[in-house]
Amino acid sequence: MTQTYPTAEKAAELLERVRVRRPRVHCLMNTVVQKFTADGITVIGAIPSMTSSPDEIADFVSKADVLTVNLGTLDAERRNVIERAVEIANDAGKPWILDPVHCDYSPSRLAFARTLIARRPSVVRGNKAEMALIGKTGDILGIETGAADQLTDGTRSVTVRNGHRWMAEVTGTGCLSGGVIAAFLTVEPDALAAATAALAATGVAAEQAAEFARGPGSFGVAFLDTLSALTPEALRKAARIDHDH
Amino acid sequence: MTQTYPTAEKAAELLERVRVRRPRVHCLMNTVVQKFTADGITVIGAIPSMTSSPDEIADFVSKADVLTVNLGTLDAERRNVIERAVEIANDAGKPWILDPVHCDYSPSRLAFARTLIARRPSVVRGNKAEMALIGKTGDILGIETGAADQLTDGTRSVTVRNGHRWMAEVTGTGCLSGGVIAAFLTVEPDALAAATAALAATGVAAEQAAEFARGPGSFGVAFLDTLSALTPEALRKAARIDHDH
Amino acid sequence: MTQTYPTAEKAAELLERVRVRRPRVHCLMNTVVQKFTADGITVIGAIPSMTSSPDEIADFVSKADVLTVNLGTLDAERRNVIERAVEIANDAGKPWILDPVHCDYSPSRLAFARTLIARRPSVVRGNKAEMALIGKTGDILGIETGAADQLTDGTRSVTVRNGHRWMAEVTGTGCLSGGVIAAFLTVEPDALAAATAALAATGVAAEQAAEFARGPGSFGVAFLDTLSALTPEALRKAARIDHDH
């Protein structure tokens, strides 16, 4: 069987599609990085919202094209809201992404992450420590972000080699990339292709930002500038996507 | 009857008064943009606070000169706190501003916004989609911010033509402008004059910031710099305030 | 009895130790400045976490090397979580710092701050208005930060004269310094020496940042850059630590 692997050309095409569609991305996002994530989603060309109250979550998810579930600063109310949001997204056939932040700190959070994975997100994205505990995600796209980003959907494996070490010194770059992946999921049914494009886009923007930043503070700011200005053509040229045969 | 319309000279005078008075602005602010709004209130020369707990709201509103009610990231507890805060502000004759964020996403939030308007804020400020649903606010100053800011108090109408397109790409510029309007309400009983001055100040600062920013990230940072450095003289010269006869 | 006073050499040594150890700093932090504080803790070389849910606080504090208790945006649930977190830290012999934000606005918050001080934090840090109400902290290290930072542990008194006036125009610099002090407490049992080093480090970074900032916005960003790049040697040379005999 011949398999299709995502390419730099495909990434460029999807970036253009996100900018044309301007999808709505609802985020159940930890309180630490709400603004940074919202800014990242906005500059990529999408429209973020962040409400997490039980009595409004249905309205917000219904209006959204995709859902981001981030487990940072989790509490009991947010768990209930997440469960409702996931149910609404699943019922409507909308994609959603799970970001199991700090599941390596708390057994109850890890257990909750696992129950959510059983409800079949399009993507699970975490860092090395988190994904080690999450384990294999079967045919659900699993992503371990780091110096290089490793993606696998159980059949195909891809490595995205873009990025910059300062990303690890700015709180929320991983959470922001989750929001950007969500935006790309709305224009491409193949989650591997969507996430590869999103991570190449954020990685290339990070490389460009590092060129005129003085340290992690100005890098975080410049990253929003370069993500906003990123052209499909620049993404096509700079994306480094490896297929792991 | 001759009516007084706000002018650039008036805006400059009010900026100076805010800086002399250093008013306390209590904000019931969505969790996404609390720091950005607090920074904006600080650099204009006022003192922000953000607590929203039921058992402390009375203390904080009592110590404040003005109240900002922002409906972003609303939940049940925050609704109760808002109602108490508004009651305290009204009883003390303190001005308050309502920012019905995302009332176009949620019917219950829109209904709540309407009950609050019945309690007579000094100002209601929203974007085009929000204000379209809010509808006419009678003799309460209604403001639709956007590429140009439209203000009307039922008798007079004003357009402020300052600003920059990058404001729409930075999450929270509208919420921040609500906090700045609040600060100006403490030095001028004519809400139209106060809000016109505040929006001219943020708009001129945005224009100045765009001159040395590279994109929306650095624009958001530069905006705080220019808002901090804005002089009454620069505001007087650059303010573009139209009276809609 | 001869007493040891902290020196610039000691500050430089402790900065190096923080960077080698990479301590975990758990923060019960007000929602306004969570990202700014997390970024500051990260760039100094430590690892922040911010969860405040009742059912996970034990896991997070157990994994941490030190605890920061910040009373901004306090509510009933957070009070309970703080009490549990403090109990866990005390039982494990882990240091913790109390930042009684805005205790001058609310009698109930002041009362709560006093009950926490009775549980013996390593450090209490506030601004002038807050520390005036807190009063003497006996043999617990009390710090009043401002144009100069005053530290006393009941026996020794130190003044750190580094810093920049723009720190007062950026929301959260005080909260961030609390997180940095916490990181230093993990590498030095003498709280006065640890806090002196931390405040000299943030103060020197602030002075460096002011050299290439245009105002408070770019200063806040540059501050993260310079804090990240701060070398023990630069800290040793620039620290201005006075002993008040």
XYZ file of C-alpha atoms in Angstrom:
735
model
C 0.000 0.000 0.000
C 1.302 3.409 -0.933
C 1.106 5.983 1.827
C 0.949 9.727 1.559
C 3.441 11.607 3.698
C 3.085 15.309 4.437
C 5.480 17.584 2.577
C 6.652 21.180 2.755
C 4.429 21.928 -0.222
C 1.449 20.553 1.637
C 2.337 22.616 4.725
C 2.415 25.784 2.625
C -0.934 24.951 1.071
C -2.541 24.349 4.474
C -1.212 27.620 5.893
C -2.896 29.408 3.024
C -6.129 27.538 3.652
C -6.144 28.478 7.368
C -5.726 32.146 6.457
C -8.601 31.981 3.985
C -10.957 30.064 6.249
C -10.228 31.976 9.505
C -11.487 29.096 11.681
C -12.814 29.571 15.191
C -10.708 27.748 17.774
C -12.240 27.252 21.192
C -9.640 26.623 23.884
C -10.073 25.104 27.307
C -6.690 26.529 28.163
C -4.740 26.747 31.393
C -4.929 30.225 32.915
C -1.167 30.783 32.663
C -0.855 31.150 28.912
C -4.319 32.168 27.736
C -3.237 35.452 26.184
C -0.083 34.075 24.554
C -2.075 31.217 23.025
C -4.887 33.522 21.899
C -2.329 35.823 20.283
C -0.694 32.893 18.494
C -4.026 31.615 17.185
C -4.929 35.124 16.023
C -1.701 35.817 14.158
C -1.841 32.484 12.310
C -5.180 33.732 10.965
C -7.741 32.028 13.211
C -10.165 33.317 15.861
C -9.684 32.167 19.474
C -12.158 31.964 22.350
C -11.385 30.810 25.910
C -14.523 30.598 28.048
C -14.751 27.582 30.370
C -17.942 28.099 32.354
C -20.341 25.134 32.519
C -23.388 27.139 31.437
C -21.747 28.653 28.358
C -19.442 25.917 27.107
C -22.099 24.432 24.797
C -22.643 27.779 23.069
C -18.934 28.362 22.571
C -18.074 24.872 21.314
C -21.085 24.935 18.999
C -19.822 28.159 17.424
C -16.261 26.835 17.106
C -14.745 24.817 14.268
C -12.322 22.941 16.516
C -11.615 22.439 20.219
C -8.336 22.556 22.172
C -8.296 20.735 25.516
C -5.292 21.716 27.633
C -4.980 20.134 31.076
C -2.822 22.813 32.716
C -4.262 24.427 35.894
C -6.959 21.764 35.919
C -9.635 21.708 38.616
C -12.874 19.856 39.287
C -15.107 22.315 37.450
C -12.823 22.396 34.452
C -12.865 18.585 34.280
C -16.641 18.630 33.993
C -16.513 21.360 31.392
C -13.918 19.452 29.391
C -16.082 16.346 29.397
C -19.074 18.284 28.130
C -17.015 20.106 25.525
C -15.559 16.852 24.214
C -19.013 15.299 24.031
C -20.347 18.250 22.038
C -17.358 18.223 19.699
C -17.646 14.480 19.128
C -21.387 14.652 18.526
C -20.869 17.391 15.963
C -17.955 15.599 14.325
C -15.595 18.467 15.127
C -11.911 17.701 15.607
C -10.273 18.273 18.983
C -6.755 18.086 20.360
C -5.646 16.986 23.822
C -2.628 18.592 25.510
C -2.012 16.594 28.726
C 0.080 19.305 30.419
C 1.884 18.133 33.570
C 0.236 14.705 33.588
C 3.654 13.589 34.821
C 3.095 15.588 38.036
C -0.249 14.125 39.045
C -1.624 10.560 38.820
C -5.199 11.836 38.777
C -4.437 14.107 35.846
C -2.802 11.230 33.997
C -5.857 9.069 34.625
C -8.107 11.849 33.338
C -5.945 12.232 30.235
C -6.381 8.530 29.545
C -10.156 8.691 29.825
C -10.102 11.575 27.360
C -7.929 9.655 24.917
C -10.535 6.881 25.029
C -12.955 9.453 23.628
C -10.744 9.769 20.580
C -9.207 13.175 20.073
C -7.700 13.841 16.643
C -4.343 14.580 18.249
C -2.542 14.136 21.577
C 0.428 16.491 21.990
C 2.832 16.559 24.920
C 6.464 16.898 25.873
C 8.781 13.942 26.336
C 7.942 13.271 30.007
C 4.206 13.557 29.389
C 4.131 11.376 26.267
C 6.285 8.727 27.960
C 3.524 8.258 30.532
C 0.678 8.567 28.030
C 2.247 5.727 26.088
C 1.166 4.558 22.670
C -1.938 6.228 21.291
C -2.687 3.616 18.637
C -4.216 5.125 15.539
C -4.717 8.491 17.237
C -2.019 10.929 16.182
C 0.519 11.245 19.016
C 3.009 14.105 19.014
C 6.049 14.562 21.223
C 7.333 18.102 20.823
C 10.906 18.995 21.708
C 14.163 19.849 19.967
C 12.615 17.890 17.109
C 8.917 17.094 16.957
C 8.007 13.405 16.577
C 4.605 12.565 15.103
C 3.063 9.148 14.588
C -0.413 7.912 13.811
C 0.425 4.260 14.282
C 1.102 3.797 10.581
C 3.197 6.760 9.490
C 5.920 8.592 11.440
C 7.187 12.084 10.728
C 9.842 14.290 12.325
C 9.658 18.068 12.058
C 13.104 19.534 12.595
C 12.243 23.226 12.720
C 12.324 25.260 15.920
C 14.715 27.006 18.274
C 16.025 26.241 21.765
C 14.495 29.463 23.160
C 11.034 27.926 22.693
C 11.779 25.885 25.830
C 12.432 29.080 27.810
C 9.128 30.738 26.961
C 6.193 29.421 28.988
C 3.385 28.372 26.677
C 5.038 27.733 23.323
C 3.855 24.128 23.499
C 0.321 25.184 24.463
C 0.337 27.758 21.661
C 1.436 25.125 19.154
C -1.539 23.037 20.293
C -3.841 25.916 19.381
C -2.166 26.302 15.999
C -2.466 22.568 15.304
C -6.166 22.894 16.112
C -6.539 25.662 13.532
C -4.891 23.458 10.876
C -7.164 20.519 11.739
C -10.077 22.550 10.380
C -8.677 22.657 6.846
C -7.288 19.126 6.495
C -8.878 15.812 7.503
C -5.519 13.997 7.643
C -4.431 14.907 11.193
C -0.810 13.970 10.481
C -0.639 16.384 7.550
C -2.400 19.137 9.522
C -0.169 18.812 12.588
C 3.003 18.518 10.529
C 2.129 21.754 8.747
C 1.289 23.525 12.002
C 4.530 22.462 13.683
C 6.592 23.369 10.651
C 4.911 26.792 10.624
C 5.580 27.477 14.310
C 9.087 26.036 14.018
C 10.033 28.160 11.004
C 8.560 31.247 12.680
C 10.677 30.453 15.757
C 13.832 30.217 13.662
C 13.071 33.551 12.030
C 12.292 35.141 15.407
C 15.576 33.989 16.913
C 17.451 35.960 14.273
C 16.449 39.292 15.706
C 15.762 38.444 19.365
C 18.175 39.088 22.250
C 16.905 36.362 24.560
C 13.771 34.428 25.510
C 11.748 37.552 26.359
C 12.151 39.281 23.016
C 12.019 35.894 21.304
C 8.492 35.276 22.594
C 7.406 38.631 21.205
C 9.234 38.273 17.898
C 7.716 34.823 17.472
C 4.252 36.388 17.213
C 5.621 38.850 14.643
C 7.157 36.165 12.463
C 4.196 33.802 12.793
C 1.967 36.652 11.628
C 4.227 37.472 8.675
C 4.983 33.870 7.674
C 4.212 33.319 4.007
C 3.331 29.958 2.451
C 6.393 30.418 0.228
C 8.759 30.951 3.196
C 7.224 27.948 4.939
C 7.665 25.780 1.847
C 11.339 26.707 1.609
C 12.267 26.410 5.276
C 10.175 23.447 6.463
C 12.302 20.441 7.402
C 10.006 17.422 7.419
C 11.489 13.929 7.598
C 9.600 10.731 6.910
C 10.706 7.925 9.143
C 10.408 4.874 6.911
C -29.699 74.138 22.485
C -25.971 74.357 22.005
C -24.097 71.163 22.732
C -20.535 70.705 23.781
C -18.533 68.228 21.732
C -15.254 66.765 22.934
C -12.150 68.153 21.257
C -8.487 67.257 20.984
C -7.738 70.035 23.469
C -10.150 68.474 25.936
C -8.557 65.037 25.416
C -5.130 66.474 26.212
C -6.458 68.166 29.338
C -8.074 64.940 30.577
C -4.910 62.905 30.015
C -3.072 65.362 32.205
C -5.759 65.105 34.877
C -5.598 61.293 34.916
C -1.845 61.448 35.456
C -2.225 63.902 38.323
C -5.061 62.071 40.037
C -3.709 58.517 39.643
C -7.162 56.937 40.048
C -7.721 53.404 41.279
C -9.415 51.236 38.659
C -10.925 47.980 39.862
C -11.380 45.468 37.070
C -13.580 42.400 36.944
C -11.565 41.294 33.973
C -11.485 38.086 31.979
C -8.516 35.910 32.925
C -7.018 36.042 29.420
C -5.872 39.655 29.397
C -5.553 40.604 33.048
C -1.866 41.486 32.874
C -2.080 43.357 29.567
C -4.997 45.408 30.882
C -3.280 46.057 34.217
C -0.154 47.191 32.378
C -2.188 49.527 30.172
C -3.978 51.053 33.163
C -0.646 51.493 34.938
C 1.166 53.188 32.078
C -1.685 55.659 31.491
C -1.068 56.732 35.094
C -3.750 54.871 37.054
C -3.645 52.013 39.589
C -5.300 48.692 38.667
C -6.662 45.914 40.873
C -8.243 42.658 39.669
C -9.635 40.596 42.548
C -12.999 38.918 41.907
C -13.684 36.876 45.038
C -17.127 37.300 46.652
C -15.757 37.948 50.120
C -13.337 40.675 49.063
C -15.104 42.445 46.225
C -16.740 44.994 48.553
C -13.358 46.016 49.970
C -11.797 46.409 46.550
C -14.650 48.326 44.924
C -14.899 50.591 47.975
C -11.225 51.496 47.616
C -11.520 52.065 43.855
C -12.531 55.244 42.035
C -14.139 53.407 39.131
C -15.153 49.881 38.142
C -14.601 47.952 34.891
C -16.957 45.020 34.256
C -15.691 42.761 31.474
C -17.773 39.697 30.628
C -15.000 37.575 29.106
C -14.426 34.134 30.739
C -17.646 34.634 32.684
C -18.868 31.998 35.143
C -21.561 31.711 37.785
C -19.425 33.022 40.640
C -18.220 35.942 38.600
C -21.817 36.860 37.731
C -22.651 37.137 41.404
C -19.532 39.151 42.072
C -20.324 41.493 39.185
C -23.813 42.091 40.531
C -22.458 42.945 43.975
C -19.726 45.145 42.543
C -22.197 47.076 40.407
C -24.499 47.565 43.376
C -21.644 48.924 45.487
C -20.476 51.224 42.706
C -23.985 52.523 42.084
C -24.649 53.086 45.792
C -21.419 55.056 46.083
C -22.083 57.014 42.897
C -18.933 55.656 41.281
C -18.846 55.342 37.498
C -18.538 51.925 35.882
C -18.108 50.610 32.372
C -19.540 47.438 30.857
C -17.587 45.466 28.249
C -19.957 42.701 26.996
C -17.186 40.519 25.549
C -18.442 37.660 23.357
C -22.116 38.324 24.123
C -22.586 37.340 20.490
C -21.435 33.790 21.343
C -23.838 33.082 24.189
C -27.512 34.017 24.655
C -27.185 33.795 28.440
C -24.279 36.223 28.380
C -26.250 38.613 26.203
C -29.182 38.414 28.607
C -26.852 39.115 31.519
C -25.358 42.090 29.675
C -28.854 43.506 29.236
C -29.694 43.189 32.919
C -26.472 45.033 33.683
C -27.287 47.815 31.230
C -30.581 48.256 33.075
C -28.472 49.113 36.111
C -27.054 52.054 34.190
C -23.335 51.857 33.573
C -21.659 55.086 32.435
C -20.431 53.376 29.288
C -21.047 50.199 27.272
C -18.163 49.338 24.949
C -18.039 46.452 22.496
C -17.013 45.458 19.004
C -19.331 45.602 16.016
C -20.880 42.127 16.504
C -21.414 42.682 20.214
C -22.915 46.162 19.911
C -25.217 45.040 17.095
C -26.847 42.604 19.534
C -26.778 44.981 22.484
C -28.705 47.455 20.359
C -29.434 51.037 21.300
C -28.343 52.050 24.772
C -30.513 55.167 24.998
C -28.853 57.908 26.986
C -26.107 55.570 28.203
C -22.925 56.121 26.240
C -22.535 53.283 23.727
C -19.211 52.721 22.012
C -18.440 50.470 19.077
C -14.693 50.168 18.693
C -13.108 49.104 15.415
C -11.168 50.637 12.547
C -12.876 53.838 13.713
C -14.511 54.138 17.117
C -18.165 55.250 17.102
C -19.537 56.850 20.277
C -23.064 58.043 20.963
C -24.942 59.048 24.084
C -28.286 59.322 22.377
C -27.849 63.023 21.745
C -24.308 63.500 20.511
C -22.267 61.233 18.232
C -18.510 61.232 17.875
C -16.061 59.238 15.755
C -12.469 58.754 16.874
C -10.322 57.948 13.859
C -7.061 57.084 15.591
C -5.716 53.542 15.865
C -3.914 50.898 13.845
C -4.976 47.647 12.204
C -2.561 45.640 14.403
C -4.797 46.393 17.410
C -7.137 43.722 16.035
C -4.333 41.154 16.069
C -3.419 41.646 19.725
C -5.791 39.927 22.138
C -7.033 42.392 24.729
C -6.590 45.807 23.137
C -10.344 46.345 23.388
C -10.407 45.196 27.022
C -7.426 47.434 27.767
C -9.170 50.412 26.193
C -12.110 49.695 28.514
C -9.764 50.018 31.490
C -8.338 53.272 30.119
C -11.828 54.685 29.537
C -12.579 53.823 33.163
C -9.555 55.817 34.316
C -10.722 58.846 32.317
C -14.246 58.592 33.767
C -12.785 59.516 37.155
C -11.654 62.952 35.995
C -14.594 64.002 33.794
C -18.323 63.650 34.490
C -19.238 63.883 30.785
C -18.789 60.227 29.786
C -18.639 61.117 26.083
C -15.761 63.504 26.655
C -13.951 61.040 28.928
C -14.295 58.092 26.538
C -13.400 60.167 23.493
C -10.202 61.272 25.213
C -9.351 57.731 26.297
C -9.889 56.291 22.824
C -7.926 59.092 21.188
C -5.087 58.448 23.653
C -4.976 54.695 22.992
C -5.425 55.277 19.247
C -2.597 57.806 19.009
C -0.345 55.560 21.098
C -1.170 52.695 18.710
C -0.211 54.803 15.696
C 3.082 55.737 17.326
C 3.756 52.105 18.301
C 3.193 50.872 14.758
C 6.035 53.083 13.559
C 8.683 50.993 15.273
C 7.006 47.576 15.560
C 7.659 44.632 13.232
C 4.320 42.899 13.674
C 1.517 42.349 16.188
C 3.822 40.898 18.881
C 6.199 43.837 19.075
C 3.274 46.184 18.443
C 1.569 45.041 21.658
C 4.756 45.730 23.596
C 5.492 49.056 21.890
C 1.920 50.156 22.543
C 2.602 50.088 26.297
C 5.765 52.125 25.698
C 4.021 54.796 23.666
C 0.979 54.925 25.933
C 3.351 55.502 28.845
C 5.255 58.239 27.002
C 2.220 59.919 25.437
C 2.202 63.632 26.243
C -0.898 65.816 26.338
C 0.707 67.912 23.597
C 1.232 64.903 21.303
C -2.328 63.780 21.967
C -3.689 67.250 21.170
C -1.858 67.294 17.849
C -2.612 63.751 16.697
C -6.165 63.177 17.951
C -8.670 62.841 15.105
C -12.116 63.421 16.595
C -15.105 63.959 14.297
C -18.474 65.249 15.396
C -21.312 63.614 13.544
C -23.838 66.440 13.174
C 29.062 37.211 68.100
C 30.267 37.716 64.553
C 27.533 37.709 61.939
C 27.772 36.787 58.332
C 26.324 39.306 55.904
C 25.515 38.413 52.305
C 27.912 39.775 49.724
C 28.032 40.230 45.955
C 30.373 37.236 45.800
C 27.824 35.129 47.633
C 25.063 36.332 45.271
C 27.117 35.268 42.258
C 27.781 31.867 43.799
C 24.094 31.285 44.516
C 23.046 32.250 40.981
C 25.408 29.611 39.699
C 23.996 27.047 42.119
C 20.402 27.757 41.015
C 21.375 27.218 37.399
C 23.068 23.913 38.218
C 20.295 22.608 40.438
C 17.335 23.710 38.271
C 14.910 23.611 41.225
C 11.178 23.093 40.834
C 9.190 26.091 42.088
C 5.503 25.560 42.699
C 3.538 28.814 42.663
C 0.105 29.541 44.056
C 0.120 32.671 41.978
C -2.519 35.271 41.223
C -4.044 34.777 37.791
C -2.862 38.177 36.532
C 0.844 37.490 36.302
C 1.137 33.711 36.027
C 2.916 33.714 32.679
C 5.263 36.586 33.508
C 6.249 34.891 36.765
C 6.652 31.496 35.100
C 8.850 33.064 32.439
C 10.996 34.765 35.092
C 11.424 31.535 37.046
C 12.330 29.704 33.840
C 14.937 32.177 32.626
C 16.685 32.248 36.016
C 17.164 28.506 35.508
C 14.353 26.964 37.550
C 11.184 25.048 36.624
C 7.801 26.600 37.469
C 4.405 24.984 38.009
C 1.144 26.825 38.809
C -1.715 24.402 39.523
C -4.002 25.359 42.404
C -6.709 22.694 42.413
C -7.484 21.039 45.761
C -7.193 17.505 44.427
C -3.796 18.001 42.801
C -2.007 20.429 45.088
C -0.433 17.642 47.164
C 1.108 16.054 44.063
C 2.514 19.327 42.817
C 3.931 20.538 46.137
C 5.435 17.099 46.761
C 7.269 17.275 43.444
C 8.467 20.836 44.074
C 11.580 21.999 45.914
C 9.995 25.204 47.166
C 6.586 26.880 47.334
C 5.514 30.441 46.496
C 2.281 31.648 48.093
C 0.975 34.824 46.460
C -2.288 36.267 47.774
C -3.326 38.195 44.653
C -6.767 37.258 43.182
C -7.460 35.240 46.323
C -10.730 33.361 46.750
C -12.189 30.816 49.155
C -10.948 27.751 47.278
C -7.495 29.193 46.906
C -7.341 29.858 50.650
C -7.997 26.197 51.346
C -5.432 25.146 48.780
C -2.862 27.516 50.256
C -3.404 26.072 53.716
C -2.921 22.531 52.443
C 0.112 23.498 50.397
C 1.741 25.203 53.375
C 1.067 22.187 55.566
C 2.661 19.852 53.030
C 5.669 22.124 52.599
C 6.152 22.468 56.340
C 5.812 18.731 56.936
C 8.422 18.055 54.270
C 10.739 20.782 55.552
C 10.534 22.645 52.256
C 10.971 26.411 52.274
C 8.131 28.681 51.226
C 7.650 32.380 50.664
C 4.577 34.492 51.354
C 3.685 37.451 49.122
C 0.722 39.222 50.808
C -0.393 41.087 47.670
C -2.996 43.802 48.300
C -3.419 42.914 51.983
C -3.775 46.673 52.371
C -7.024 46.544 50.367
C -8.833 43.890 52.382
C -8.951 43.235 56.147
C -9.801 39.575 55.598
C -6.771 39.144 53.362
C -4.568 40.810 55.960
C -5.940 38.484 58.629
C -5.254 35.491 56.401
C -1.709 36.713 55.752
C -1.149 36.859 59.518
C -2.363 33.303 60.059
C 0.036 32.192 57.339
C 2.947 34.046 58.936
C 2.193 32.135 62.138
C 2.952 28.993 60.148
C 6.458 30.288 59.578
C 7.332 30.942 55.962
C 11.007 31.424 55.187
C 10.299 34.850 53.741
C 7.519 37.453 53.666
C 7.847 39.915 50.785
C 5.614 42.896 50.087
C 5.595 46.511 49.019
C 5.724 49.420 51.458
C 1.961 49.629 52.084
C 1.645 45.886 52.562
C 4.631 45.487 54.870
C 3.549 48.467 56.971
C 0.365 46.556 57.835
C 2.062 43.185 58.199
C 4.372 44.760 60.775
C 7.393 43.127 62.288
C 7.943 39.528 61.312
C 10.319 38.669 64.165
C 12.961 36.178 63.131
C 11.184 35.456 59.839
C 12.872 37.286 56.983
C 10.764 40.318 56.043
C 11.377 42.118 52.774
C 9.996 45.449 51.631
C 10.717 45.882 47.942
C 10.723 49.294 46.314
C 13.226 51.818 44.951
C 15.611 50.035 47.311
C 14.841 46.634 48.802
C 14.984 46.413 52.611
C 15.570 42.985 54.165
C 15.678 42.070 57.832
C 15.560 38.809 59.745
C 15.308 40.428 63.148
C 19.061 40.299 63.646
C 20.631 41.429 60.412
C 19.440 44.113 57.986
C 20.433 44.473 54.365
C 19.563 46.940 51.615
C 19.771 45.951 47.957
C 20.097 49.081 45.837
C 19.768 47.553 42.373
C 16.689 47.988 40.195
C 15.012 50.492 37.908
C 11.956 52.745 38.223
C 10.243 51.010 35.296
C 9.816 47.906 37.493
C 6.964 49.774 39.182
C 5.214 50.257 35.830
C 5.215 46.576 34.888
C 2.521 44.548 36.644
C 4.058 41.527 38.317
C 7.719 42.415 38.797
C 7.257 42.036 42.544
C 5.451 38.714 42.149
C 8.168 37.541 39.772
C 10.871 38.484 42.262
C 9.021 36.348 44.827
C 9.330 33.378 42.494
C 13.027 34.065 41.956
C 13.621 34.347 45.704
C 11.926 30.974 46.050
C 14.339 29.446 43.542
C 17.314 30.794 45.518
C 15.917 29.421 48.795
C 16.506 25.926 47.442
C 20.264 26.377 47.229
C 20.959 28.309 50.459
C 19.575 27.702 53.949
C 20.265 31.275 55.075
C 17.107 32.990 53.791
C 18.689 36.448 54.055
C 21.572 35.414 51.808
C 19.248 33.685 49.345
C 16.822 36.603 49.086
C 19.594 39.176 48.861
C 21.118 37.278 45.957
C 17.757 36.923 44.216
C 16.913 40.619 44.550
C 20.383 41.658 43.420
C 19.995 39.383 40.384
C 16.590 40.778 39.407
C 17.737 44.318 40.164
C 20.889 44.055 38.054
C 18.909 42.458 35.217
C 16.454 45.367 35.437
C 19.271 47.914 35.168
C 20.653 46.123 32.124
C 17.198 45.894 30.542
C 16.553 49.613 30.965
C 19.591 50.349 28.815
C 17.934 49.077 25.670
C 14.219 49.503 26.452
C 12.030 52.369 25.218
C 9.465 52.269 28.005
C 7.780 49.907 30.457
C 6.463 47.568 27.744
C 9.792 46.803 26.136
C 11.425 46.934 29.563
C 9.304 44.012 30.784
C 10.379 41.977 27.771
C 14.042 42.985 27.937
C 14.064 42.117 31.630
C 13.466 38.454 30.772
C 16.285 38.643 28.223
C 18.789 40.106 30.674
C 17.718 37.841 33.534
C 18.293 34.884 31.230
C 21.714 36.143 30.143
C 22.861 37.333 33.577
C 26.223 35.804 34.457
C 27.515 35.266 37.988
C 30.431 37.539 37.080
C 28.156 40.388 35.959
C 26.070 39.958 39.099
C 29.186 40.045 41.303
C 30.322 43.296 39.709
C 27.002 45.130 39.627
C 25.315 44.018 42.870
C 24.920 46.872 45.352
C 24.333 45.289 48.758
C 24.543 47.428 51.885
C 24.734 46.093 55.417
C 22.855 48.246 57.864
C 24.970 48.015 61.002
